[in-house]
XYZ file of C-alpha atoms in Angstrom:
476
model
C 12.154 -125.321 -71.160
C 12.730 -128.933 -69.946
C 9.460 -130.305 -71.397
C 10.918 -131.285 -74.774
C 13.270 -134.040 -73.476
C 10.459 -135.469 -71.376
C 8.107 -135.615 -74.419
C 10.775 -137.315 -76.501
C 11.367 -139.977 -73.882
C 7.616 -140.551 -73.646
C 7.372 -140.822 -77.440
C 10.166 -143.382 -77.458
C 8.381 -145.432 -74.823
C 5.177 -145.234 -76.863
C 6.948 -146.542 -79.950
C 8.492 -149.396 -78.031
C 5.168 -150.302 -76.435
C 3.557 -150.413 -79.862
C 6.172 -152.946 -81.052
C 6.064 -155.258 -78.026
C 3.401 -156.078 -75.502
C 3.205 -154.574 -72.126
C 3.406 -157.896 -70.353
C 6.805 -158.815 -71.731
C 10.199 -158.652 -70.049
C 11.613 -155.162 -69.630
C 15.272 -154.273 -70.300
C 16.920 -151.139 -68.717
C 19.932 -149.335 -70.220
C 21.828 -146.356 -68.702
C 23.245 -143.827 -71.120
C 24.924 -140.963 -69.375
C 22.540 -139.245 -66.967
C 19.522 -140.816 -68.778
C 17.984 -144.194 -68.134
C 16.119 -146.086 -70.908
C 13.707 -149.037 -70.574
C 13.001 -151.462 -73.490
C 10.596 -154.373 -73.999
C 11.955 -156.768 -76.639
C 9.798 -159.268 -78.606
C 9.864 -162.839 -77.362
C 9.359 -165.418 -80.148
C 10.668 -168.553 -78.414
C 7.260 -170.237 -78.471
C 6.145 -168.842 -81.808
C 6.554 -170.614 -85.133
C 7.582 -168.320 -87.897
C 5.715 -168.568 -91.096
C 7.478 -168.976 -94.335
C 6.766 -165.483 -95.328
C 7.847 -164.001 -91.978
C 10.021 -160.978 -92.432
C 11.363 -158.558 -89.923
C 10.396 -155.037 -90.635
C 12.159 -152.092 -89.091
C 9.893 -149.393 -90.301
C 9.066 -148.251 -86.827
C 12.636 -148.433 -85.547
C 14.430 -146.818 -88.423
C 14.349 -143.336 -89.787
C 15.464 -144.454 -93.232
C 13.064 -146.261 -95.553
C 13.146 -150.060 -95.568
C 15.360 -151.879 -98.025
C 13.823 -152.871 -101.291
C 12.042 -156.137 -101.235
C 13.634 -157.172 -104.425
C 17.001 -157.203 -102.796
C 15.675 -159.239 -99.935
C 13.909 -161.698 -102.176
C 16.961 -161.840 -104.336
C 19.250 -162.513 -101.495
C 16.880 -165.061 -100.239
C 16.549 -166.704 -103.554
C 20.249 -166.696 -104.069
C 20.776 -168.505 -100.870
C 20.555 -172.021 -100.934
C 18.354 -173.843 -98.589
C 21.382 -174.974 -96.688
C 22.733 -171.425 -96.291
C 19.413 -169.915 -95.206
C 19.709 -168.734 -91.565
C 17.702 -170.189 -88.863
C 14.884 -168.436 -87.093
C 17.022 -167.532 -84.118
C 19.674 -166.016 -86.321
C 17.091 -164.017 -88.110
C 15.635 -162.878 -84.810
C 19.092 -161.898 -83.601
C 19.781 -159.982 -86.727
C 16.517 -158.181 -86.492
C 17.263 -157.346 -82.872
C 20.691 -156.048 -83.764
C 19.219 -154.022 -86.548
C 16.528 -152.661 -84.242
C 19.146 -152.012 -81.606
C 21.293 -150.122 -84.026
C 18.336 -148.104 -85.219
C 17.349 -147.397 -81.634
C 20.902 -146.393 -80.796
C 20.987 -143.962 -83.703
C 17.611 -142.667 -82.740
C 18.765 -142.252 -79.111
C 21.853 -140.389 -80.253
C 19.693 -138.057 -82.243
C 17.371 -137.728 -79.284
C 20.359 -137.030 -77.060
C 21.650 -134.427 -79.494
C 18.204 -132.874 -79.608
C 17.997 -132.927 -75.824
C 21.487 -131.385 -75.506
C 20.591 -128.693 -78.015
C 17.355 -127.974 -76.162
C 19.164 -128.077 -72.829
C 21.892 -125.786 -74.199
C 19.356 -123.352 -75.564
C 17.436 -123.570 -72.233
C 20.619 -122.996 -70.290
C 21.489 -120.057 -72.462
C 17.996 -118.701 -71.927
C 18.388 -119.316 -68.220
C 21.747 -117.601 -68.298
C 20.347 -114.670 -70.232
C 17.386 -114.447 -67.855
C 19.719 -114.758 -64.852
C 22.007 -112.137 -66.347
C 19.067 -109.796 -66.966
C 17.738 -110.495 -63.481
C 21.147 -110.015 -61.936
C 21.711 -106.905 -64.016
C 18.352 -105.493 -62.890
C 19.162 -106.427 -59.298
C 22.597 -104.852 -59.640
C 21.055 -101.752 -61.174
C 18.519 -101.600 -58.373
C 21.270 -102.141 -55.824
C 23.387 -99.506 -57.519
C 20.439 -97.122 -57.471
C 19.891 -97.840 -53.780
C 23.597 -97.447 -53.121
C 23.632 -94.174 -55.017
C 20.612 -92.984 -53.016
C 22.240 -94.082 -49.769
C 25.512 -92.522 -50.861
C 23.742 -89.254 -51.637
C 21.981 -89.355 -48.255
C 25.247 -90.181 -46.501
C 26.967 -87.404 -48.433
C 24.254 -84.978 -47.356
C 24.571 -86.123 -43.742
C 28.355 -85.880 -43.950
C 27.961 -82.367 -45.356
C 25.671 -81.419 -42.462
C 28.076 -82.959 -39.970
C 30.986 -81.187 -41.616
C 29.068 -77.896 -41.419
C 28.325 -78.489 -37.750
C 31.946 -79.432 -37.120
C 33.102 -76.259 -38.883
C 30.667 -74.137 -36.861
C 31.719 -75.820 -33.638
C 35.372 -75.399 -34.603
C 34.776 -71.706 -35.263
C 33.096 -71.298 -31.891
C 35.913 -73.186 -30.195
C 38.487 -71.017 -31.940
C 36.652 -67.879 -30.778
C 36.428 -69.229 -27.225
C 40.100 -70.211 -27.370
C 40.968 -66.682 -28.475
C 38.871 -65.230 -25.636
C 40.536 -67.601 -23.186
C 43.909 -66.579 -24.526
C 43.101 -62.893 -24.009
C 41.758 -63.649 -20.532
C 44.886 -65.669 -19.762
C 47.063 -62.760 -20.876
C 45.126 -60.387 -18.645
C 45.375 -62.837 -15.742
C 49.096 -63.264 -16.313
C 49.513 -59.501 -16.337
C 47.417 -59.202 -13.176
C 49.397 -62.017 -11.534
C 52.634 -60.273 -12.509
C 51.384 -57.037 -10.959
C 50.261 -58.925 -7.873
C 53.662 -60.619 -7.696
C 55.405 -57.261 -7.889
C 53.044 -55.886 -5.245
C 53.741 -58.925 -3.060
C 57.451 -58.322 -3.494
C 57.040 -54.698 -2.439
C 54.883 -55.758 0.488
C 57.449 -58.398 1.438
C 60.178 -55.763 1.469
C 57.963 -53.436 3.482
C 57.054 -56.322 5.782
C 60.735 -57.084 6.306
C 61.338 -53.446 7.180
C 58.346 -53.456 9.520
C 59.513 -56.695 11.101
C 62.912 -55.190 11.769
C 61.281 -52.081 13.173
C 58.936 -54.257 15.249
C 61.892 -56.180 16.600
C 63.490 -52.895 17.557
C 60.273 -51.712 19.190
C 59.910 -55.009 21.004
C 63.431 -54.681 22.303
C 62.741 -51.110 23.386
C 59.429 -52.177 24.910
C 61.207 -54.966 26.748
C 63.683 -52.514 28.205
C 60.897 -50.109 29.191
C 58.883 -52.986 30.606
C 61.805 -54.115 32.712
C 62.203 -50.530 33.915
C 58.486 -50.338 34.705
C 58.622 -53.628 36.532
C 61.497 -52.336 38.617
C 59.587 -49.131 39.249
C 56.476 -51.173 40.035
C 58.378 -53.134 42.646
C 59.592 -49.882 44.166
C 56.034 -48.503 44.078
C 54.689 -51.621 45.695
C 57.236 -51.298 48.491
C 56.338 -47.616 48.813
C 52.614 -48.449 48.807
C 53.117 -50.993 51.524
C 55.029 -48.477 53.648
C 52.419 -45.799 52.919
C 49.583 -48.203 53.692
C 51.138 -48.923 57.032
C 51.598 -45.188 57.654
C 48.036 -44.456 56.515
C 46.705 -47.092 58.855
C 48.507 -45.457 61.716
C 47.303 -42.023 60.619
C 43.735 -43.266 60.275
C 43.860 -44.548 63.814
C 45.237 -41.242 65.039
C 42.718 -39.279 62.945
C 39.859 -41.354 64.312
C 40.809 -40.524 67.851
C 41.366 -36.872 67.030
C 38.092 -36.650 65.115
C 36.173 -37.834 68.091
C 37.889 -35.232 70.253
C 37.434 -32.370 67.811
C 33.879 -32.969 66.620
C 32.455 -30.178 68.749
C 35.186 -27.805 67.678
C 34.558 -28.540 64.007
C 30.872 -27.864 64.432
C 31.538 -24.579 66.070
C 34.092 -23.639 63.449
C 31.724 -24.595 60.636
C 28.930 -22.515 62.137
C 31.303 -19.605 62.545
C 32.560 -19.884 58.994
C 29.024 -20.095 57.694
C 28.089 -16.953 59.584
C 31.160 -15.093 58.349
C 30.486 -16.029 54.747
C 26.915 -14.962 54.945
C 27.893 -11.671 56.501
C 30.493 -11.013 53.828
C 27.954 -11.743 51.136
C 25.449 -9.458 52.656
C 28.001 -6.621 53.082
C 29.094 -6.889 49.473
C 25.524 -7.004 48.198
C 24.157 -3.924 49.848
C 25.146 -1.111 52.167
C 22.345 -1.593 54.584
C 21.929 -4.630 56.750
C 18.370 -5.684 57.150
C 17.157 -6.922 60.463
C 17.299 -10.708 60.533
C 15.854 -12.705 63.420
C 18.442 -14.509 65.467
C 19.013 -18.141 64.321
C 17.562 -17.514 60.840
C 20.825 -17.123 58.821
C 21.128 -17.034 55.009
C 22.346 -20.315 53.410
C 23.497 -21.095 49.874
C 23.268 -24.500 48.170
C 26.064 -23.838 45.663
C 28.299 -21.063 44.358
C 25.739 -20.143 41.699
C 23.265 -19.053 44.380
C 26.102 -17.238 46.140
C 26.949 -15.376 42.944
C 23.328 -14.578 42.285
C 23.087 -13.142 45.814
C 25.675 -10.512 44.868
C 28.987 -11.989 46.050
C 31.664 -11.452 43.376
C 34.918 -11.806 45.294
C 36.998 -14.954 44.852
C 37.434 -16.918 48.029
C 36.439 -19.907 50.084
C 32.742 -20.193 50.901
C 30.697 -22.678 52.889
C 27.553 -24.221 51.329
C 24.693 -26.114 52.896
C 23.227 -29.046 51.027
C 19.475 -29.259 50.335
C 17.393 -30.826 53.095
C 20.318 -30.652 55.495
C 21.351 -28.351 58.331
C 25.001 -29.455 58.241
C 27.662 -27.375 56.523
C 30.327 -29.273 54.557
C 34.018 -28.736 53.855
C 35.507 -31.805 52.031
C 39.087 -33.159 52.099
C 42.303 -31.172 52.068
C 42.889 -27.462 52.147
C 40.074 -25.485 50.472
C 42.516 -22.822 49.310
C 44.937 -25.470 47.931
C 44.535 -29.170 47.108
C 40.956 -30.014 47.961
C 38.420 -32.759 47.187
C 34.769 -32.082 48.051
C 33.996 -35.766 48.637
C 31.783 -38.271 46.751
C 28.887 -38.111 49.251
C 28.646 -34.328 48.928
C 29.045 -34.443 45.120
C 26.325 -37.105 44.939
C 23.853 -35.076 47.048
C 24.713 -31.858 45.232
C 24.496 -33.168 41.629
C 21.303 -35.142 42.298
C 19.387 -32.122 43.656
C 19.003 -30.764 40.107
C 20.720 -30.794 36.695
C 24.438 -29.905 36.895
C 27.260 -29.513 34.379
C 30.973 -30.273 34.858
C 33.888 -28.041 33.769
C 37.493 -29.272 34.040
C 40.345 -26.752 33.720
C 43.939 -27.982 33.115
C 47.378 -26.308 32.974
C 50.850 -27.798 32.381
C 54.454 -26.668 33.079
C 54.763 -24.858 29.747
C 51.780 -22.714 30.639
C 49.413 -24.368 28.170
C 45.809 -24.447 29.307
C 42.835 -26.488 28.124
C 39.388 -27.452 29.308
C 36.823 -30.260 29.021
C 33.150 -29.475 29.480
C 30.249 -31.893 30.059
C 26.690 -30.544 29.823
C 25.203 -33.192 32.135
C 27.035 -34.572 35.147
C 26.138 -36.496 38.310
C 27.318 -39.490 40.346
C 25.385 -42.229 42.109
C 25.389 -42.896 45.829
C 27.544 -45.206 47.886
C 25.261 -48.175 47.197
C 26.356 -47.987 43.503
C 29.994 -47.195 44.338
C 29.573 -43.563 43.221
C 29.197 -44.488 39.529
C 30.101 -41.682 37.103
C 27.666 -40.123 34.610
C 29.036 -37.433 32.220
C 27.562 -36.657 28.782
C 27.895 -34.228 25.813
C 31.637 -33.562 25.827
C 33.190 -30.425 24.327
C 36.429 -28.558 24.885
C 40.080 -28.151 23.894
C 41.662 -30.876 26.053
C 41.687 -33.551 23.358
C 39.626 -34.591 20.376
C 37.669 -36.924 22.631
C 36.928 -37.212 26.314
C 39.614 -38.612 28.612
C 37.046 -39.138 31.377
C 35.878 -42.698 31.946
C 32.665 -43.950 30.359
C 29.315 -43.441 32.056
C 28.645 -46.166 34.621
C 32.293 -46.485 35.718
C 32.555 -47.042 39.499
C 34.874 -45.149 41.846
C 37.881 -47.122 43.162
C 40.020 -46.491 46.231
C 42.910 -48.373 47.798
C 40.596 -50.239 50.146
C 37.674 -50.653 47.671
C 38.829 -51.934 44.270
C 35.970 -51.442 41.769
C 37.979 -51.154 38.537
C 37.964 -53.634 35.632
C 41.661 -54.504 35.816
C 43.253 -57.545 37.468
C 45.639 -55.138 39.175
C 44.632 -52.507 41.748
C 44.659 -49.208 39.859
C 44.087 -47.096 42.980
C 47.246 -48.453 44.620
C 49.336 -47.918 41.501
C 47.979 -44.379 41.053
C 48.180 -43.534 44.783
C 44.651 -42.130 44.916
C 40.961 -42.713 44.280
C 39.385 -42.136 40.842
C 37.026 -43.566 38.215
C 39.788 -45.757 36.794
C 37.650 -48.204 34.756
C 40.627 -50.376 33.591
C 43.386 -47.966 34.674
C 42.057 -45.716 31.904
C 43.220 -42.465 30.316
C 42.592 -40.013 33.205
C 43.408 -39.438 36.870
C 43.033 -35.912 38.314
C 43.638 -37.134 41.871
C 47.248 -38.049 41.057
C 50.444 -36.659 42.531
C 51.815 -33.199 41.569
C 55.490 -33.885 40.910
C 58.015 -31.043 41.139
C 59.250 -29.340 37.992
C 62.673 -30.980 38.305
C 61.169 -34.414 37.727
C 61.378 -35.553 34.082
C 60.499 -39.242 34.386
C 56.954 -40.255 33.510
C 55.294 -41.748 36.557
C 52.060 -43.701 36.560
C 50.909 -42.108 39.799
C 50.967 -38.543 38.355
C 48.046 -36.472 37.037
C 46.895 -37.841 33.681
C 44.595 -36.561 30.931
C 45.679 -38.780 28.022
C 43.899 -37.225 25.008
C 45.428 -33.796 25.727
C 49.131 -34.454 26.424
C 49.323 -38.226 26.318
C 51.098 -40.092 29.141
C 53.722 -37.306 29.534
C 51.473 -34.661 31.115
C 53.248 -32.653 33.793
C 50.269 -30.715 35.194
C 50.581 -27.747 37.545
C 46.821 -27.258 37.973
C 43.679 -29.392 37.598
C 40.293 -28.031 38.648
C 36.886 -29.728 38.577
C 33.945 -27.279 38.872
C 30.203 -27.936 38.840
C 27.320 -25.562 38.391
C 23.637 -25.805 37.404
C 23.153 -26.821 33.790
C 20.861 -23.842 33.135
C 23.169 -21.342 34.889
C 23.211 -17.779 33.532
C 25.833 -15.383 34.855
C 24.211 -12.227 36.263
C 25.401 -8.804 35.115
C 28.054 -7.463 37.419
C 28.181 -3.681 37.884
């Protein structure tokens, strides 16, 4: 669209070059943003002919003036008024310059019109291009907006779903919180009730502690008295043991004779009660019985005191105390007797009110002196308590001079007798029989805890053994 002004400028240069030579002086003229170059004719060294006339046919758009006018004007002039060659040249240059100026103005107008039309075309093209670009951008924006709208819709849907789930969870949490608050309230009420009960129990405990303190002080006082009594009794026992030792040595022969006599009497009584006729028995070969079961099986049915002879022994035994009253057979004899075969133990008890009860053990025996006469009693049954008051199997026998219990104190001294105390446990059948007028509970008394507790006032306690497979014979 800019080719037309360039062609016009080239055409102008071609016209000028056709009028003047190329080796002549060039003249430059600036007109606005355009620059023009001219080559003017140089006639300084040329002689004009008489018929020389300047023609502007190439520089003017209008036709040349009529020659008649020129010749007339020339003829009218006088020779003196006729211009010189330089004046004519100047006039022709002015005329050519004027023609060129008009032609340049027209060329400029043509160029401006072409430029204006080109600019309008450029503007229209730019507008169309911009409009197409804007349309394309709008289309892209609409597409992006639709995609963003779709994404926003998806996000909104997800947000709504998540909000619904959160609302449901919040509702569930609210229900759970209500249940927890209710449970906490119930627990608080229960704690309040327990606190009140605890306060009551604390007050009761304080009262019991005070009562226990008073009883403990009384027991301590009684303990001090018992300790003084034990010391006096220990001194007395020591003296008695010395006297008994001397008397035992003096009466050994008498005891042997008495034991042999008693054995003979018992055997004779058994034989008389069993049959009417006395068989002939060689002298020195007397009947002996290992236990009361054999005596009963031999036919003796009368209650009384009998002498037994242990297996593999020729010595008759009596035990400690009075056989018809308070009597203890002795641990050595019980050990030898209960280890000869299977024996059972039967304990019979009676208190001041006349109540009676028993404890039975199907298997019973004790170890020898090397194991401190350890107790073994199994398979309890009976009416003297829901459970056995006898010490556990393996408990060792304790005396005042041989403390084998599991207590830091000496249970045998406190209880004034020997027994399987364990840790001063729930039983002691070798305790003291206190008179019926005594109401105070004393630790040294007879005790069978799971029948009457610590307040048992016993009037009778009997320990009896017999073979485990014993069957009572028919008595006619």
